[in-house]
mmCIF file of C-alpha atoms in Angstrom:
data_model
loop_
_atom_site.group_PDB
_atom_site.id
_atom_site.type_symbol
_atom_site.label_atom_id
_atom_site.label_comp_id
_atom_site.label_asym_id
_atom_site.label_seq_id
_atom_site.Cartn_x
_atom_site.Cartn_y
_atom_site.Cartn_z
ATOM 1 C CA MET A 8 -30.760 13.159 13.920
ATOM 2 C CA PHE A 9 -33.009 16.109 13.250
ATOM 3 C CA VAL A 10 -32.591 19.876 13.362
ATOM 4 C CA ARG A 11 -35.064 20.064 16.250
ATOM 5 C CA ASN A 12 -32.572 18.181 18.454
ATOM 6 C CA VAL A 13 -29.788 20.759 18.224
ATOM 7 C CA TYR A 14 -31.050 24.193 17.187
ATOM 8 C CA ILE A 15 -30.768 27.359 19.305
ATOM 9 C CA GLU A 16 -34.229 28.391 20.509
ATOM 10 C CA LYS A 17 -35.546 31.826 19.590
ATOM 11 C CA HIS A 18 -35.486 33.226 23.136
ATOM 12 C CA LYS A 19 -31.691 32.867 22.987
ATOM 13 C CA VAL A 20 -31.391 34.560 19.581
ATOM 14 C CA THR A 21 -31.056 38.274 18.831
ATOM 15 C CA CYS A 22 -33.657 39.086 16.183
ATOM 16 C CA CYS A 23 -34.416 42.181 14.145
ATOM 17 C CA PRO A 24 -38.132 43.102 14.142
ATOM 18 C CA SER A 25 -39.442 43.711 10.635
ATOM 19 C CA THR A 26 -40.732 47.139 11.720
ATOM 20 C CA LEU A 27 -37.270 48.574 12.437
ATOM 21 C CA THR A 28 -35.770 51.271 10.268
ATOM 22 C CA ALA A 29 -32.474 50.693 8.509
ATOM 23 C CA ILE A 30 -30.549 52.877 10.971
ATOM 24 C CA LYS A 31 -32.122 51.173 14.001
ATOM 25 C CA ALA A 32 -31.257 47.768 12.572
ATOM 26 C CA LEU A 33 -27.656 48.907 12.105
ATOM 27 C CA GLU A 34 -27.550 50.136 15.704
ATOM 28 C CA LEU A 35 -28.859 46.756 16.881
ATOM 29 C CA LEU A 36 -26.140 44.918 14.984
ATOM 30 C CA LYS A 37 -23.469 47.223 16.390
ATOM 31 C CA GLU A 38 -24.752 46.750 19.940
ATOM 32 C CA THR A 39 -24.792 42.968 19.692
ATOM 33 C CA ASN A 40 -21.568 42.747 17.654
ATOM 34 C CA TYR A 41 -23.120 40.313 15.184
ATOM 35 C CA ARG A 42 -22.473 40.570 11.454
ATOM 36 C CA CYS A 43 -25.878 39.130 10.612
ATOM 37 C CA ILE A 44 -29.145 38.440 12.443
ATOM 38 C CA PRO A 45 -32.551 37.022 11.492
ATOM 39 C CA VAL A 46 -35.413 39.355 10.617
ATOM 40 C CA VAL A 47 -38.791 38.323 12.029
ATOM 41 C CA ASP A 48 -42.256 39.735 11.333
ATOM 42 C CA THR A 49 -43.393 41.679 14.381
ATOM 43 C CA GLU A 50 -47.012 40.534 14.179
ATOM 44 C CA THR A 51 -46.954 37.019 12.723
ATOM 45 C CA ASN A 52 -43.524 35.780 13.918
ATOM 46 C CA GLU A 53 -42.811 34.775 10.308
ATOM 47 C CA TYR A 54 -39.162 34.494 9.318
ATOM 48 C CA LYS A 55 -38.403 37.174 6.707
ATOM 49 C CA GLY A 56 -34.700 36.602 5.994
ATOM 50 C CA GLN A 57 -31.271 37.816 7.125
ATOM 51 C CA VAL A 58 -29.875 41.311 7.497
ATOM 52 C CA TYR A 59 -26.117 41.903 7.336
ATOM 53 C CA LYS A 60 -24.244 44.785 8.896
ATOM 54 C CA VAL A 61 -22.195 45.280 5.727
ATOM 55 C CA ASP A 62 -25.360 45.508 3.605
ATOM 56 C CA LEU A 63 -26.833 48.135 5.912
ATOM 57 C CA LEU A 64 -23.627 50.175 5.794
ATOM 58 C CA GLU A 65 -23.567 50.052 1.994
ATOM 59 C CA TYR A 66 -27.259 50.907 1.772
ATOM 60 C CA LEU A 67 -27.038 53.901 4.109
ATOM 61 C CA PHE A 68 -23.635 55.349 3.256
ATOM 62 C CA GLU A 69 -22.923 54.292 -0.327
ATOM 63 C CA ASN A 70 -26.218 53.648 -2.107
ATOM 64 C CA GLY A 71 -28.233 56.642 -0.968
ATOM 65 C CA GLY A 72 -30.555 54.831 1.418
ATOM 66 C CA LYS A 73 -32.314 56.897 4.073
ATOM 67 C CA PRO A 74 -32.036 56.176 7.824
ATOM 68 C CA GLU A 75 -35.830 56.052 8.119
ATOM 69 C CA ASP A 76 -36.186 53.469 5.337
ATOM 70 C CA SER A 77 -37.481 50.046 6.350
ATOM 71 C CA VAL A 78 -34.982 47.340 7.178
ATOM 72 C CA MET A 79 -36.982 45.174 4.773
ATOM 73 C CA ASN A 80 -35.280 47.058 1.928
ATOM 74 C CA VAL A 81 -32.025 45.388 2.906
ATOM 75 C CA VAL A 82 -33.212 41.902 3.875
ATOM 76 C CA ASP A 83 -31.412 39.076 2.063
ATOM 77 C CA GLU A 84 -31.524 35.255 1.933
ATOM 78 C CA VAL A 85 -35.295 35.045 2.343
ATOM 79 C CA ASP A 86 -35.217 31.277 1.790
ATOM 80 C CA SER A 87 -32.485 30.562 4.341
ATOM 81 C CA PHE A 88 -34.603 28.388 6.608
ATOM 82 C CA LEU A 89 -35.332 24.753 7.403
ATOM 83 C CA HIS A 90 -38.276 23.101 9.067
ATOM 84 C CA LYS A 91 -37.464 21.903 12.571
ATOM 85 C CA ASP A 92 -38.100 18.292 11.491
ATOM 86 C CA SER A 93 -35.510 18.463 8.693
ATOM 87 C CA SER A 94 -32.488 16.186 8.897
ATOM 88 C CA LEU A 95 -29.053 17.405 9.918
ATOM 89 C CA SER A 96 -27.686 16.177 6.597
ATOM 90 C CA LEU A 97 -29.975 18.663 4.849
ATOM 91 C CA ALA A 98 -28.709 21.406 7.170
ATOM 92 C CA LEU A 99 -25.113 20.569 6.228
ATOM 93 C CA LEU A 100 -25.942 20.697 2.525
ATOM 94 C CA THR A 101 -27.873 23.956 2.835
ATOM 95 C CA ILE A 102 -25.913 26.151 5.250
ATOM 96 C CA ASP A 103 -22.788 26.418 3.065
ATOM 97 C CA ARG A 104 -21.591 30.068 3.170
ATOM 98 C CA LEU A 105 -24.450 31.319 5.387
ATOM 99 C CA PRO A 106 -23.762 32.232 9.030
ATOM 100 C CA PHE A 107 -26.918 30.426 10.124
ATOM 101 C CA LEU A 108 -30.172 28.879 8.969
ATOM 102 C CA ALA A 109 -33.473 29.817 10.534
ATOM 103 C CA VAL A 110 -35.504 26.987 12.045
ATOM 104 C CA THR A 111 -39.221 27.296 11.409
ATOM 105 C CA GLY A 112 -42.557 25.581 11.891
ATOM 106 C CA GLU A 113 -45.123 24.655 9.262
ATOM 107 C CA ASN A 114 -45.897 28.242 8.215
ATOM 108 C CA ARG A 115 -42.408 29.759 8.430
ATOM 109 C CA GLU A 116 -42.993 30.838 12.023
ATOM 110 C CA PHE A 117 -39.575 31.538 13.502
ATOM 111 C CA GLN A 118 -38.454 29.100 16.205
ATOM 112 C CA GLY A 119 -34.693 29.583 16.334
ATOM 113 C CA ILE A 120 -31.490 29.095 14.345
ATOM 114 C CA ILE A 121 -28.868 26.480 13.596
ATOM 115 C CA THR A 122 -25.312 27.769 13.148
ATOM 116 C CA HIS A 123 -21.982 26.601 11.767
ATOM 117 C CA SER A 124 -20.663 26.304 15.321
ATOM 118 C CA VAL A 125 -23.512 23.971 16.302
ATOM 119 C CA LEU A 126 -22.719 21.706 13.351
ATOM 120 C CA MET A 127 -18.986 21.832 14.123
ATOM 121 C CA ASP A 128 -19.679 20.796 17.724
ATOM 122 C CA LEU A 129 -21.519 17.744 16.429
ATOM 123 C CA PHE A 130 -18.594 16.966 14.125
ATOM 124 C CA ARG A 131 -16.184 17.240 17.071
ATOM 125 C CA ASP A 132 -18.353 14.861 19.071
ATOM 126 C CA GLY A 133 -17.690 12.263 16.388
ATOM 127 C CA PHE A 134 -14.001 12.441 17.293
ATOM 128 C CA GLY A 135 -14.656 12.063 21.025
ATOM 129 C CA MET A 136 -13.323 15.533 21.802
ATOM 130 C CA LYS A 137 -15.449 15.865 24.941
ATOM 131 C CA THR A 138 -14.603 12.515 26.485
ATOM 132 C CA GLY A 139 -11.076 11.782 25.298
ATOM 133 C CA GLY A 140 -9.517 8.443 24.387
ATOM 134 C CA TYR A 141 -7.714 7.096 21.328
ATOM 135 C CA CYS A 142 -8.851 7.969 17.817
ATOM 136 C CA PHE A 143 -8.137 5.420 15.063
ATOM 137 C CA THR A 144 -8.258 6.109 11.327
ATOM 138 C CA VAL A 145 -8.661 2.844 9.435
ATOM 139 C CA ALA A 146 -8.882 2.175 5.697
ATOM 140 C CA ILE A 147 -11.801 -0.129 4.905
ATOM 141 C CA TYR A 148 -11.741 -1.753 1.494
ATOM 142 C CA GLU A 149 -15.105 -1.812 -0.242
ATOM 143 C CA GLN A 150 -16.395 -5.345 0.144
ATOM 144 C CA THR A 151 -19.527 -6.827 1.648
ATOM 145 C CA GLY A 152 -19.304 -7.278 5.406
ATOM 146 C CA ALA A 153 -16.050 -5.340 5.843
ATOM 147 C CA LEU A 154 -17.486 -2.840 8.310
ATOM 148 C CA LEU A 155 -19.206 -5.573 10.330
ATOM 149 C CA LYS A 156 -15.916 -7.464 10.486
ATOM 150 C CA LEU A 157 -14.183 -4.415 11.948
ATOM 151 C CA MET A 158 -16.991 -3.726 14.417
ATOM 152 C CA LYS A 159 -16.666 -7.242 15.832
ATOM 153 C CA LEU A 160 -13.080 -6.391 16.793
ATOM 154 C CA LEU A 161 -14.366 -3.380 18.739
ATOM 155 C CA LYS A 162 -17.238 -5.056 20.580
ATOM 156 C CA SER A 163 -15.463 -4.923 23.957
ATOM 157 C CA PHE A 164 -14.723 -1.178 23.706
ATOM 158 C CA ASN A 165 -16.866 1.871 24.340
ATOM 159 C CA ILE A 166 -16.971 3.846 21.075
ATOM 160 C CA GLU A 167 -17.228 7.575 21.852
ATOM 161 C CA GLY A 168 -17.661 8.718 18.251
ATOM 162 C CA ALA A 169 -17.206 7.694 14.628
ATOM 163 C CA HIS A 170 -17.088 9.168 11.118
ATOM 164 C CA THR A 171 -16.679 7.724 7.643
ATOM 165 C CA PHE A 172 -14.887 9.580 4.850
ATOM 166 C CA GLY A 173 -14.526 8.878 1.158
ATOM 167 C CA ASN A 174 -18.119 7.951 0.378
ATOM 168 C CA GLY A 175 -18.369 7.075 -3.306
ATOM 169 C CA ASN A 176 -14.792 5.828 -3.491
ATOM 170 C CA GLU A 177 -14.912 2.466 -5.246
ATOM 171 C CA LEU A 178 -11.716 1.194 -3.644
ATOM 172 C CA PHE A 179 -11.860 2.087 0.032
ATOM 173 C CA ARG A 180 -13.159 4.544 2.570
ATOM 174 C CA ARG A 181 -11.709 5.788 5.831
ATOM 175 C CA LEU A 182 -13.368 5.196 9.163
ATOM 176 C CA THR A 183 -12.377 7.184 12.228
ATOM 177 C CA PHE A 184 -13.527 6.044 15.634
ATOM 178 C CA THR A 185 -12.585 7.033 19.170
ATOM 179 C CA ILE A 186 -12.563 4.569 22.046
ATOM 180 C CA SER A 187 -12.394 5.460 25.731
ATOM 181 C CA GLU A 188 -9.299 3.454 26.570
ATOM 182 C CA GLU A 189 -6.271 4.762 28.486
ATOM 183 C CA ASN A 190 -3.926 1.766 28.385
ATOM 184 C CA GLU A 191 -1.408 2.064 25.530
ATOM 185 C CA ASP A 192 -0.705 -1.684 25.597
ATOM 186 C CA VAL A 193 -4.375 -2.376 24.950
ATOM 187 C CA ILE A 194 -4.296 0.115 22.079
ATOM 188 C CA ASP A 195 -1.215 -1.544 20.564
ATOM 189 C CA LYS A 196 -2.876 -4.968 20.748
ATOM 190 C CA LEU A 197 -6.042 -3.645 19.148
ATOM 191 C CA LYS A 198 -3.990 -2.110 16.351
ATOM 192 C CA GLU A 199 -2.354 -5.466 15.641
ATOM 193 C CA LYS A 200 -5.733 -7.228 15.609
ATOM 194 C CA ILE A 201 -7.094 -4.733 13.110
ATOM 195 C CA ILE A 202 -4.070 -5.159 10.827
ATOM 196 C CA LYS A 203 -4.235 -8.969 11.023
ATOM 197 C CA ALA A 204 -7.913 -8.792 10.065
ATOM 198 C CA GLY A 205 -6.882 -7.229 6.746
ATOM 199 C CA PHE A 206 -7.394 -3.553 7.456
ATOM 200 C CA ARG A 207 -4.848 -0.772 7.283
ATOM 201 C CA VAL A 208 -4.416 1.488 10.306
ATOM 202 C CA LEU A 209 -3.619 4.896 8.854
ATOM 203 C CA HIS A 210 -3.334 6.904 12.025
ATOM 204 C CA ILE A 211 -3.832 6.785 15.790
ATOM 205 C CA GLU A 212 -3.879 9.775 18.070
ATOM 206 C CA ARG A 213 -4.453 10.400 21.725
ATOM 207 C CA ILE A 214 -7.440 12.694 22.240
ATOM 208 C CA GLU A 215 -7.283 14.643 25.467
ATOM 209 C CA THR A 216 -10.311 16.320 26.942
ATOM 210 C CA ASN A 217 -10.535 20.112 26.599
ATOM 211 C CA LYS A 218 -9.786 19.583 22.905
ATOM 212 C CA ASN A 219 -6.037 19.105 23.336
ATOM 213 C CA ILE A 220 -4.540 16.471 21.048
ATOM 214 C CA ALA A 221 -1.239 14.864 21.910
ATOM 215 C CA ASN A 222 0.892 11.777 21.384
ATOM 216 C CA ALA A 223 0.031 11.309 17.704
ATOM 217 C CA PHE A 224 1.751 8.423 15.969
ATOM 218 C CA ARG A 225 1.467 6.760 12.586
ATOM 219 C CA GLU A 226 1.711 3.224 11.373
#
């Protein structure tokens, strides 16, 4: 999946024009109640970086900055952007402590942002939080064909989401998957099949829609 599939388009984003003064930029942040917004060149639409409310406050009231000074004096994280055709894995590796990454075209023209919340929503989708069902966590021992063997046991179920954890572990990794099944007897039988096939079921939990989790039980 690519950044272009999930980013927030620029017409939905509050931006700070590069021509604003420091005090006007601070007023904009106070009005919108954001702690940080993207700064965009007024003429070229080029992404210039991020401006933080805390940095503006320090600049104006602690460091001797003047209200009429350019907001560009306070711009930070000038390289906090990704091309819209970048992969989501690159976004995850890059965003780290930043509130968002700008999404740009070929020449840094601003097209929108991708946020932590967008990435978290995608992560939640992998647990079937929107559709509900039963979420299994299974230990898969590192051997050729192990994942295919497990998938064959699930061929009659609708898999709503899946994640793998423990990449790089030489012994085993954990696979979580959510299936849209309501019958507990069916779930119990599937659990037994998985165990008999040589896997270890670490955890099963009932995922309710509206992000409520109930009826958790362990092996």
